[in-house]
Amino acid sequence: MMQPLVDRPVLTGGSARDRLATCLSLATLKMWFPILGWLPRYNRTWLQMDLIAGATVGLTTVPQALAYAEVAGLPVQYGLYSAFMGGFIYCIFGTSKDITLGPTAIMSLLCADYIEQDPVYAVLLTFLCGVIQASMAVLRLGFLLDFISYPVIKGFTCAAAVTIGFGQVKNLLGLRGIPQQFFLQVYYTFHNIAQARVGDVVLGLFCLLLLVSLTVMTRTLGPGSDDLPVHVRAARGLVRGLATVRNALVVVAATCVAYSWELSGHHSFTITGETSQGLPPFQPPPFSETTPNGTVISFSDMAQDLGGGLAVIPLMGLLESIAIAKAFASQNDYRIDGNQELFAIGLTNILGSFVSAYPVTGSFGRTAVNSQSGVCSPAGGVVTGTIVLLSLAFLMPLFRYIPKASLAAVIICAVAPMVDVRVVAQLWTVRRLDLLPFLVTFLVSFWQVQYGIVGGVLVSMVMLLHAIARPKLKVSDHDVLVIELNSGLNFPATEYISKVLYTEALLVSPPRSVVLDCHHISSLDFTVVQELRDLLRQFQLRKAGLVFCSLSHAMLEVLLVADLPGLMHTESVEAALQALSELNFTEEPDLVQPLLAK
């Protein structure tokens, strides 16, 4: 288990002020550079576990990165360009021992909608996303992510999984010229199914079968036991090992098959084709682009073309990564720093743009492999990044023979668990109204992913604002009306509260007195105070009483400072009822004195 990333330094000598200043400076350094918290405790056991976990994740990362670049509409090498920087940067600035940063299915799908298969746009988008994310961290704006509700997230991930999975069917069948838009994709895939290539279909289905079989075998093994014979434990370990690196195993096997057929002169499989060799150059991201016909696209035009992607992609990247980090921190009993996570992801994207990466975020699947492999610190990401760099340096010539059908099988198996049909039943059982943002997000995402997210957030915000503007009221009759406000009182609710008081008390004959039970109220704004001033005047004119009870000290201070005429307040409902029974409303309104309970 990873220890807390920030220790409290123990210092001796010097004045108390000097010791405090040194302590604060060390704590600040450890806050911005969490590596300073765990590196002094690093030992040989941690190194051994990090090497094992990092290598295991690396063998998973390489085939997935190649496949996700295909989802983004980019050459496969861009997946690897995006897969190594996160390991090195997050090791220094990250606060989770488990999470791995890199290309993911969802981010690849989101990017595909904005970059239009243009690597220049992809790299610029990475830089701008990083700047936005790092700025949010510095300005402490991580709370904005809280406005994206769980039903919206689940609706988006389910729709994204279906979109990504079905988008790979064309590669599984060897079809070409299929549009990117989901509904057109469905239509033309079935329309052109007669043109499917037998080699791609057979190889793709075999890869799918192998991946599913290894996954199922791992789940059926159950927990190990030292009481089992040595050969049984060895066999179980072999199966687990093969299942862990199943993506790499399938891609390597399929590449060997495709390579042998290519050498024999049979082009039975759709292969990746030519790829750039070697490591990417380290250079600033492009801020303009020159088209083949000589037209120069300026930075402002490129930023305008990216449009809503500059809002959707940074936010979704942060949301996905922080949700994963929190989940594994809770599972493994440690805490993360949300704003530091924002900064680490933002800096990864900024520096990633210098090596031609497209936007990255945390990967749930690879993070799970990392955690299950026993990683002890973020240093495991350095091992993973090194494996990706070695693949770029020495294996790129072989990647041209990777069949697209095998990459499609890897992607389909990776996104299939994201289709969580149980969430519909859970939402129906817990709160049926939450199905509305889920369904809006899910259905609209098939048209345009970004519109699905925006639509779901808007529906959630409307539901939230409605709850604020229409707070629940509990009305009881004790000769006078007692109205309990079951939520906060903010300016959107003033008109509704006034309408209830007029309808139930002021417009009846004779007018009735009211006790407002305010023990749930924790905030009052100027609009509310002005409305209360008018209500008090109306109650006095109608010879009725309006008494506030159970106000917190802070709320009472607000009302007293506002100097409301005729303000009456007590500590309890019983005291308010007693006070109203003793008041004489036959006097002139301006002679009614406020009742201050001790």
XYZ file of C-alpha atoms in Angstrom:
598
model
C 0.000 0.000 0.000
C 1.275 3.441 -0.897
C 1.947 5.699 2.065
C 0.648 9.297 2.234
C 2.462 11.431 -0.325
C 3.082 14.396 1.991
C 4.906 13.891 5.284
C 5.071 16.429 8.069
C 8.773 17.303 8.437
C 10.289 17.138 11.926
C 12.771 19.985 12.402
C 14.910 21.024 15.351
C 17.013 24.080 16.061
C 16.490 27.716 15.118
C 13.656 29.996 16.085
C 10.034 28.898 15.999
C 9.409 31.211 13.032
C 12.326 29.678 11.075
C 11.135 26.156 11.828
C 7.580 27.021 10.724
C 8.804 28.659 7.487
C 10.967 25.640 6.660
C 8.115 23.261 7.429
C 5.726 25.200 5.184
C 8.236 25.362 2.338
C 8.847 21.598 2.470
C 5.121 20.889 2.621
C 4.543 23.179 -0.364
C 7.283 21.456 -2.352
C 5.806 18.049 -1.595
C 2.346 19.296 -2.564
C 3.550 20.380 -6.016
C 6.077 17.525 -6.397
C 4.504 14.460 -4.744
C 7.522 12.353 -5.746
C 9.377 14.005 -2.832
C 6.918 12.335 -0.475
C 7.450 8.717 -1.526
C 10.925 8.646 -3.103
C 12.833 8.758 0.235
C 10.973 5.582 1.270
C 11.603 3.757 -2.013
C 13.134 0.321 -1.480
C 14.103 -2.845 -3.334
C 10.715 -4.489 -2.817
C 8.927 -1.508 -4.348
C 11.378 -1.563 -7.279
C 10.713 -5.240 -7.946
C 6.925 -4.824 -7.880
C 7.046 -1.655 -10.008
C 9.179 -3.419 -12.630
C 6.711 -6.317 -12.847
C 3.638 -4.072 -12.959
C 5.194 -1.583 -15.383
C 6.262 -4.323 -17.805
C 2.838 -5.968 -17.619
C 1.057 -2.699 -18.327
C 3.540 -1.940 -21.105
C 2.645 -5.159 -22.934
C -1.006 -4.095 -22.676
C -0.369 -0.483 -23.651
C 1.422 -1.071 -26.969
C -1.366 -2.971 -28.781
C -4.087 -0.784 -27.248
C -2.297 2.422 -28.253
C -2.025 1.187 -31.834
C -5.719 0.290 -31.830
C -6.933 3.541 -30.264
C -5.059 5.599 -32.855
C -7.266 3.827 -35.395
C -10.349 4.975 -33.443
C -9.052 8.559 -33.493
C -8.564 8.353 -37.260
C -4.780 8.787 -37.005
C -1.830 6.684 -38.206
C -1.061 3.968 -35.674
C 2.246 5.454 -34.562
C 0.408 8.392 -33.006
C -1.059 6.007 -30.454
C 2.450 5.156 -29.292
C 3.527 8.808 -29.418
C 0.714 9.448 -26.924
C 1.461 6.507 -24.648
C 4.871 7.191 -23.087
C 4.969 10.808 -21.859
C 2.327 10.248 -19.157
C 4.427 7.650 -17.341
C 7.364 10.010 -16.869
C 5.416 13.172 -16.018
C 2.907 11.484 -13.716
C 5.717 9.817 -11.762
C 6.830 13.291 -10.620
C 3.529 15.145 -10.306
C 0.833 12.469 -9.759
C -0.693 11.437 -6.441
C -2.056 7.975 -7.342
C 0.177 4.934 -7.386
C -2.176 2.987 -9.656
C -3.340 5.203 -12.502
C -1.748 5.055 -15.957
C -2.114 7.920 -18.433
C -2.325 7.367 -22.166
C -4.706 7.069 -25.109
C -8.120 5.649 -24.283
C -11.133 4.566 -26.312
C -13.366 7.425 -25.159
C -10.786 10.184 -25.702
C -9.959 8.725 -29.114
C -13.619 8.804 -30.088
C -14.009 12.402 -28.886
C -10.885 13.505 -30.751
C -12.046 11.848 -33.971
C -15.024 14.216 -34.116
C -12.804 17.312 -34.114
C -9.451 16.535 -35.730
C -10.896 14.973 -38.908
C -7.944 12.574 -39.350
C -5.444 15.462 -39.375
C -2.411 14.881 -37.094
C -1.612 18.618 -37.021
C -5.011 19.398 -35.505
C -4.582 16.488 -33.078
C -1.259 17.788 -31.747
C -2.544 21.363 -31.413
C -5.633 20.062 -29.613
C -3.345 18.235 -27.168
C -1.427 21.420 -26.369
C -4.553 23.535 -25.882
C -6.212 20.833 -23.748
C -3.120 20.714 -21.554
C -3.084 24.491 -21.129
C -6.779 24.503 -20.175
C -6.379 21.617 -17.736
C -3.264 23.055 -16.061
C -4.937 26.469 -15.805
C -7.943 24.867 -14.110
C -5.582 23.300 -11.589
C -3.793 26.575 -10.838
C -7.108 28.440 -10.515
C -8.622 25.635 -8.401
C -11.531 25.103 -10.808
C -11.798 21.351 -10.343
C -15.217 21.824 -8.734
C -16.669 22.410 -12.227
C -16.413 18.667 -12.813
C -18.935 18.142 -10.017
C -21.680 19.460 -12.296
C -21.389 16.398 -14.537
C -23.653 13.886 -12.821
C -23.270 10.115 -12.620
C -26.218 9.391 -14.978
C -24.634 11.664 -17.607
C -21.283 9.892 -17.243
C -22.858 6.441 -17.534
C -25.028 7.479 -20.469
C -21.974 8.823 -22.265
C -19.745 5.825 -21.573
C -22.421 3.340 -22.644
C -23.085 5.222 -25.892
C -19.353 5.659 -26.508
C -18.759 1.942 -26.018
C -21.486 1.041 -28.532
C -20.204 3.643 -31.014
C -16.575 2.556 -30.697
C -17.397 -1.153 -30.771
C -19.628 -0.962 -33.822
C -17.129 1.370 -35.494
C -14.648 -1.516 -35.502
C -16.997 -3.943 -37.237
C -15.881 -2.520 -40.598
C -12.271 -3.469 -39.807
C -13.393 -6.854 -38.562
C -15.080 -7.426 -41.943
C -12.382 -5.758 -44.037
C -14.791 -3.107 -45.409
C -13.577 0.220 -46.770
C -15.176 3.593 -47.409
C -17.522 3.429 -44.404
C -18.529 6.907 -43.059
C -17.650 7.937 -39.493
C -21.127 9.135 -38.425
C -22.777 6.381 -36.373
C -26.113 6.051 -38.194
C -24.460 6.182 -41.618
C -21.910 3.705 -40.338
C -24.640 1.246 -39.364
C -26.419 1.640 -42.702
C -23.360 1.265 -44.960
C -21.851 -1.559 -42.912
C -24.923 -3.703 -43.497
C -25.324 -2.391 -47.047
C -21.748 -3.446 -47.983
C -21.572 -6.623 -45.905
C -21.452 -8.725 -49.074
C -18.024 -7.157 -49.780
C -16.513 -8.536 -46.551
C -13.063 -10.119 -46.961
C -12.988 -13.725 -45.839
C -9.446 -13.487 -44.451
C -10.256 -10.490 -42.240
C -13.497 -12.081 -41.000
C -11.844 -15.384 -40.077
C -8.823 -13.742 -38.437
C -10.945 -11.165 -36.601
C -13.374 -13.744 -35.215
C -10.477 -15.974 -34.140
C -8.852 -13.038 -32.299
C -12.165 -12.217 -30.613
C -12.651 -15.835 -29.566
C -9.147 -16.039 -28.130
C -9.492 -12.780 -26.194
C -12.887 -13.740 -24.758
C -11.676 -17.248 -23.871
C -8.654 -15.965 -21.959
C -10.820 -13.446 -20.110
C -13.403 -16.067 -19.141
C -10.716 -18.551 -18.079
C -9.219 -15.985 -15.718
C -12.589 -15.263 -14.102
C -13.333 -18.950 -13.560
C -9.999 -19.693 -11.873
C -10.990 -18.118 -8.570
C -8.535 -17.290 -5.787
C -5.365 -19.312 -5.523
C -4.319 -21.448 -2.574
C -0.975 -22.661 -1.244
C -2.558 -26.062 -0.618
C -2.807 -26.799 -4.342
C -0.175 -29.006 -6.007
C 2.794 -27.218 -7.579
C 1.826 -28.136 -11.148
C -1.725 -26.830 -10.610
C -0.449 -23.523 -9.237
C 1.986 -23.268 -12.149
C -0.807 -23.898 -14.663
C -3.036 -21.289 -13.008
C -0.171 -18.801 -13.019
C 0.459 -19.465 -16.705
C -3.195 -18.878 -17.577
C -3.264 -15.654 -15.547
C -0.073 -14.483 -17.209
C -1.399 -15.191 -20.691
C -4.679 -13.472 -19.858
C -2.871 -10.377 -18.575
C -0.890 -9.948 -21.802
C -3.678 -11.296 -24.023
C -3.829 -8.166 -26.170
C -0.147 -8.327 -27.009
C -0.370 -12.100 -27.520
C -3.243 -11.807 -29.999
C -1.690 -8.944 -31.950
C 1.702 -10.679 -32.192
C 0.116 -13.948 -33.323
C -2.077 -12.195 -35.909
C 0.906 -10.187 -37.178
C 2.935 -13.385 -37.650
C 0.072 -14.908 -39.656
C -0.340 -11.788 -41.809
C 3.428 -11.493 -42.340
C 3.741 -15.108 -43.507
C 0.865 -14.660 -45.966
C 2.363 -11.419 -47.279
C 5.698 -13.156 -47.880
C 3.936 -15.897 -49.832
C 2.294 -13.297 -52.060
C -1.236 -13.689 -50.698
C -2.809 -10.388 -49.589
C -5.675 -11.919 -47.659
C -5.674 -9.448 -44.763
C -6.097 -5.692 -44.453
C -2.890 -4.607 -42.732
C -1.896 -1.344 -41.101
C 0.547 -0.403 -43.856
C 3.485 1.988 -43.821
C 4.267 3.687 -40.509
C 6.833 6.298 -39.523
C 9.899 4.694 -38.015
C 11.780 5.687 -34.894
C 11.054 8.085 -32.066
C 9.031 11.240 -32.719
C 11.021 14.490 -32.951
C 10.855 16.764 -29.910
C 9.526 20.033 -31.295
C 6.928 22.704 -30.415
C 3.361 21.911 -31.460
C 2.249 23.441 -34.787
C 0.277 26.676 -34.538
C -0.556 26.778 -38.233
C -0.871 24.343 -41.103
C -0.076 24.515 -44.793
C -2.405 22.399 -46.946
C -1.131 20.488 -50.027
C -2.427 23.267 -52.292
C -0.396 25.887 -50.415
C -3.171 27.424 -48.328
C -2.032 28.455 -44.833
C -4.498 27.798 -41.989
C -3.811 30.230 -39.168
C -3.917 29.411 -35.459
C -7.172 31.322 -34.969
C -8.820 29.375 -37.795
C -7.586 26.070 -36.362
C -8.847 26.984 -32.892
C -12.200 27.941 -34.397
C -12.366 24.618 -36.244
C -11.714 22.743 -32.988
C -14.628 24.697 -31.472
C -16.462 22.869 -28.725
C -13.706 20.276 -28.512
C -11.694 22.782 -26.478
C -14.345 22.503 -23.752
C -15.578 18.922 -24.071
C -12.253 17.088 -24.402
C -10.376 18.740 -21.482
C -13.351 18.306 -19.140
C -14.055 14.702 -20.117
C -10.360 13.859 -19.901
C -10.171 15.242 -16.378
C -13.429 13.619 -15.342
C -12.422 10.178 -16.589
C -8.963 10.301 -15.040
C -9.991 11.657 -11.622
C -12.899 9.215 -11.360
C -10.502 6.319 -11.983
C -7.910 7.694 -9.544
C -10.526 8.125 -6.800
C -11.912 4.624 -7.353
C -8.524 2.926 -6.980
C -7.443 5.216 -4.130
C -10.545 4.131 -2.207
C -9.945 0.481 -3.090
C -6.288 0.563 -1.973
C -6.781 2.843 1.056
C -4.978 6.066 0.196
C -6.010 9.569 -0.859
C -5.349 11.670 -3.939
C -5.162 15.433 -4.433
C -7.758 16.374 -7.065
C -6.149 19.666 -8.114
C -2.722 18.054 -8.337
C -4.223 15.404 -10.603
C -5.562 18.175 -12.861
C -2.083 19.679 -13.027
C -0.386 16.346 -13.773
C -2.792 15.554 -16.627
C -2.524 19.081 -18.027
C 1.284 19.055 -17.960
C 1.313 15.606 -19.579
C -0.766 16.907 -22.469
C 1.326 20.083 -22.814
C 4.603 18.168 -23.017
C 2.947 15.385 -25.013
C 2.191 17.895 -27.767
C 5.971 18.346 -28.177
C 6.245 14.658 -29.198
C 3.177 14.622 -31.498
C 0.759 13.054 -28.998
C -2.993 13.409 -29.105
C -4.952 14.076 -25.852
C -4.588 11.461 -23.120
C -6.292 10.642 -19.855
C -6.412 7.824 -17.307
C -7.192 4.342 -18.605
C -9.467 2.202 -16.441
C -8.390 -1.117 -17.986
C -4.644 -0.489 -17.773
C -5.003 1.022 -14.292
C -6.762 -2.162 -13.169
C -3.911 -4.271 -14.594
C -1.403 -1.993 -12.843
C -3.147 -2.337 -9.481
C -3.642 -6.094 -9.782
C 0.041 -6.506 -10.657
C 0.991 -5.039 -7.277
C 2.420 -1.667 -8.288
C 3.823 0.234 -5.282
C 4.476 3.729 -6.664
C 4.018 5.886 -9.774
C 7.469 4.714 -10.872
C 5.742 1.788 -12.555
C 4.670 4.267 -15.243
C 8.339 4.931 -16.067
C 8.789 1.247 -16.905
C 5.667 1.315 -19.085
C 6.867 4.446 -20.888
C 10.267 2.864 -21.495
C 8.670 -0.199 -23.123
C 6.657 2.070 -25.434
C 9.819 3.998 -26.370
C 11.668 0.753 -27.126
C 8.766 -0.337 -29.323
C 8.946 2.939 -31.237
C 12.708 2.686 -31.618
C 12.999 -0.919 -32.772
C 9.637 -2.467 -33.692
C 7.972 0.095 -35.954
C 8.967 -1.687 -39.201
C 7.029 -4.746 -38.001
C 3.907 -2.786 -37.101
C 3.037 -2.319 -40.768
C 2.017 -6.004 -40.871
C -0.466 -5.780 -37.981
C -3.890 -6.813 -39.337
C -6.594 -4.223 -38.686
C -8.969 -7.066 -37.783
C -6.782 -7.963 -34.771
C -6.740 -4.353 -33.557
C -10.523 -4.239 -34.008
C -10.863 -7.339 -31.824
C -8.709 -5.724 -29.112
C -10.842 -2.575 -29.135
C -14.171 -4.429 -29.077
C -13.087 -6.510 -26.084
C -11.750 -3.410 -24.312
C -14.974 -1.386 -24.634
C -17.506 -4.202 -24.153
C -17.424 -4.004 -20.302
C -18.263 -0.293 -20.542
C -21.805 -1.151 -21.695
C -23.317 -1.410 -18.224
C -26.966 -2.429 -18.682
C -27.400 -2.839 -14.920
C -27.247 0.926 -14.430
C -30.735 1.299 -15.955
C -32.248 -0.987 -13.328
C -30.286 0.780 -10.575
C -31.498 4.213 -11.658
C -35.070 2.939 -11.926
C -34.902 1.517 -8.410
C -33.175 4.450 -6.684
C -34.570 7.520 -8.486
C -36.448 7.158 -11.735
C -36.104 10.816 -12.656
C -32.338 10.300 -13.069
C -33.107 8.123 -16.074
C -33.916 11.318 -17.983
C -30.340 12.739 -18.181
C -29.032 9.208 -18.726
C -31.319 8.595 -21.707
C -30.785 12.067 -23.186
C -27.013 11.623 -23.027
C -27.140 8.046 -24.305
C -29.431 8.686 -27.277
C -28.070 12.066 -28.410
C -24.484 10.769 -28.236
C -25.216 8.525 -31.214
C -25.821 11.676 -33.248
C -22.853 13.669 -31.913
C -20.964 12.681 -28.779
C -20.371 16.252 -27.645
C -24.058 17.119 -28.029
C -24.970 14.111 -25.926
C -22.743 15.308 -23.072
C -23.999 18.886 -23.329
C -27.615 17.711 -23.504
C -27.239 15.500 -20.452
C -25.541 18.247 -18.440
C -28.267 20.732 -19.392
C -31.018 18.318 -18.328
C -29.207 17.675 -15.036
C -28.820 21.415 -14.455
C -32.506 22.019 -15.141
C -33.394 19.299 -12.631
C -31.003 20.825 -10.093
C -32.339 24.356 -10.611
C -35.921 23.109 -10.379
C -35.146 21.546 -7.007
C -33.692 24.881 -5.840
C -36.574 26.951 -7.228
C -39.251 24.596 -5.892
C -38.042 23.483 -2.449
C -40.103 20.885 -0.645
C -42.415 22.307 2.013
C -43.993 20.452 4.887
C -47.200 22.212 5.955
C -48.994 21.340 9.207
C -51.950 22.985 10.958
C -51.698 23.932 14.639
C -54.480 26.571 14.576
C -51.762 28.556 12.832
C -49.852 27.211 9.834
C -46.410 25.707 10.482
C -44.348 25.508 7.306
C -41.092 23.600 7.416
C -38.598 24.449 4.668
C -36.879 21.151 3.861
C -34.046 22.703 1.832
C -32.114 25.930 1.438
C -33.753 29.255 0.674
C -32.207 31.021 -2.315
C -33.493 33.693 -4.672
C -34.992 31.294 -7.300
C -37.333 29.996 -4.580
C -38.636 33.356 -3.363
C -41.557 33.582 -5.774
C -42.651 30.029 -4.971
C -42.466 30.555 -1.184
C -44.408 33.824 -1.488
C -47.095 32.167 -3.581
C -47.544 29.421 -0.985
C -47.792 31.946 1.867
C -50.288 34.104 -0.025
C -52.405 31.107 -1.051
C -52.412 29.330 2.313
C -52.426 32.305 4.716
C -52.893 35.803 3.340
C -55.672 35.314 0.776
C -57.928 33.171 2.989
C -60.589 34.672 5.184
C -59.704 35.400 7.870
C -55.912 35.616 7.202
C -53.887 33.082 9.160
C -50.646 33.446 11.062
C -47.628 31.396 9.963
C -44.599 29.884 11.677
C -41.630 29.305 9.342
C -39.441 26.467 10.622
C -35.989 27.423 9.278
C -33.657 24.862 10.843
C -32.681 23.512 7.373
C -31.780 26.941 5.983
C -28.054 27.626 5.702
C -27.982 30.563 3.266
C -29.952 33.729 2.556
C -29.328 36.227 -0.224
C -30.422 39.829 -0.738
C -33.374 38.889 -2.971
C -34.764 36.605 -0.277
C -34.351 39.283 2.405
C -36.234 41.831 0.294
C -39.063 39.363 -0.306
C -39.259 38.640 3.429
C -39.469 42.381 4.093
C -42.522 42.611 1.809
C -44.128 39.494 3.334
C -43.769 40.853 6.869
C -45.475 44.069 5.775
C -48.325 42.121 4.148
C -48.876 40.012 7.278
C -48.969 43.137 9.446
C -51.484 44.834 7.149
C -53.756 41.788 7.401
C -53.440 41.598 11.209
C -51.635 38.235 11.050
C -48.272 37.073 12.336
C -45.216 35.673 10.580
C -42.720 34.140 13.008
C -39.328 32.600 12.164
C -38.042 29.794 14.360
C -34.931 27.635 14.644
C -32.764 30.100 12.712
C -29.036 29.425 12.869
C -26.917 32.163 14.395
C -25.497 33.149 10.987
C -28.955 33.403 9.390
C -30.333 35.382 12.331
C -27.460 37.829 12.006
C -28.354 38.405 8.340
C -31.982 39.183 9.184
C -31.071 41.443 12.087
C -28.568 43.407 10.022
C -31.253 43.837 7.329
C -33.394 45.594 10.006
C -36.678 44.003 8.909
C -39.695 45.778 10.487
C -41.857 43.465 12.576
C -39.290 40.626 12.585
C -40.217 37.957 15.138
C -38.093 34.876 15.816
C -37.952 32.108 18.410
C -35.783 29.141 19.151
C -38.438 26.466 18.551
C -41.812 25.832 16.950
C -43.450 25.471 20.369
C -42.145 28.884 21.458
C -43.404 30.436 18.198
C -46.894 28.974 18.699
C -46.949 30.252 22.282
C -45.832 33.716 21.169
C -48.498 33.941 18.461
C -51.210 32.955 20.939
C -50.184 35.868 23.177
C -49.843 38.546 20.479
C -52.522 41.227 19.985
C -53.006 41.982 16.284
C -55.601 44.715 16.882
C -52.855 47.302 17.308
C -51.510 49.348 14.445
C -49.068 47.394 12.316
C -46.121 49.643 13.126
C -46.700 49.074 16.852
C -46.215 45.301 16.628
C -42.908 44.646 18.368
C -40.483 41.929 17.344
C -40.319 39.045 19.771
C -36.757 38.098 20.651
C -36.435 34.723 22.304
C -33.700 34.318 24.818
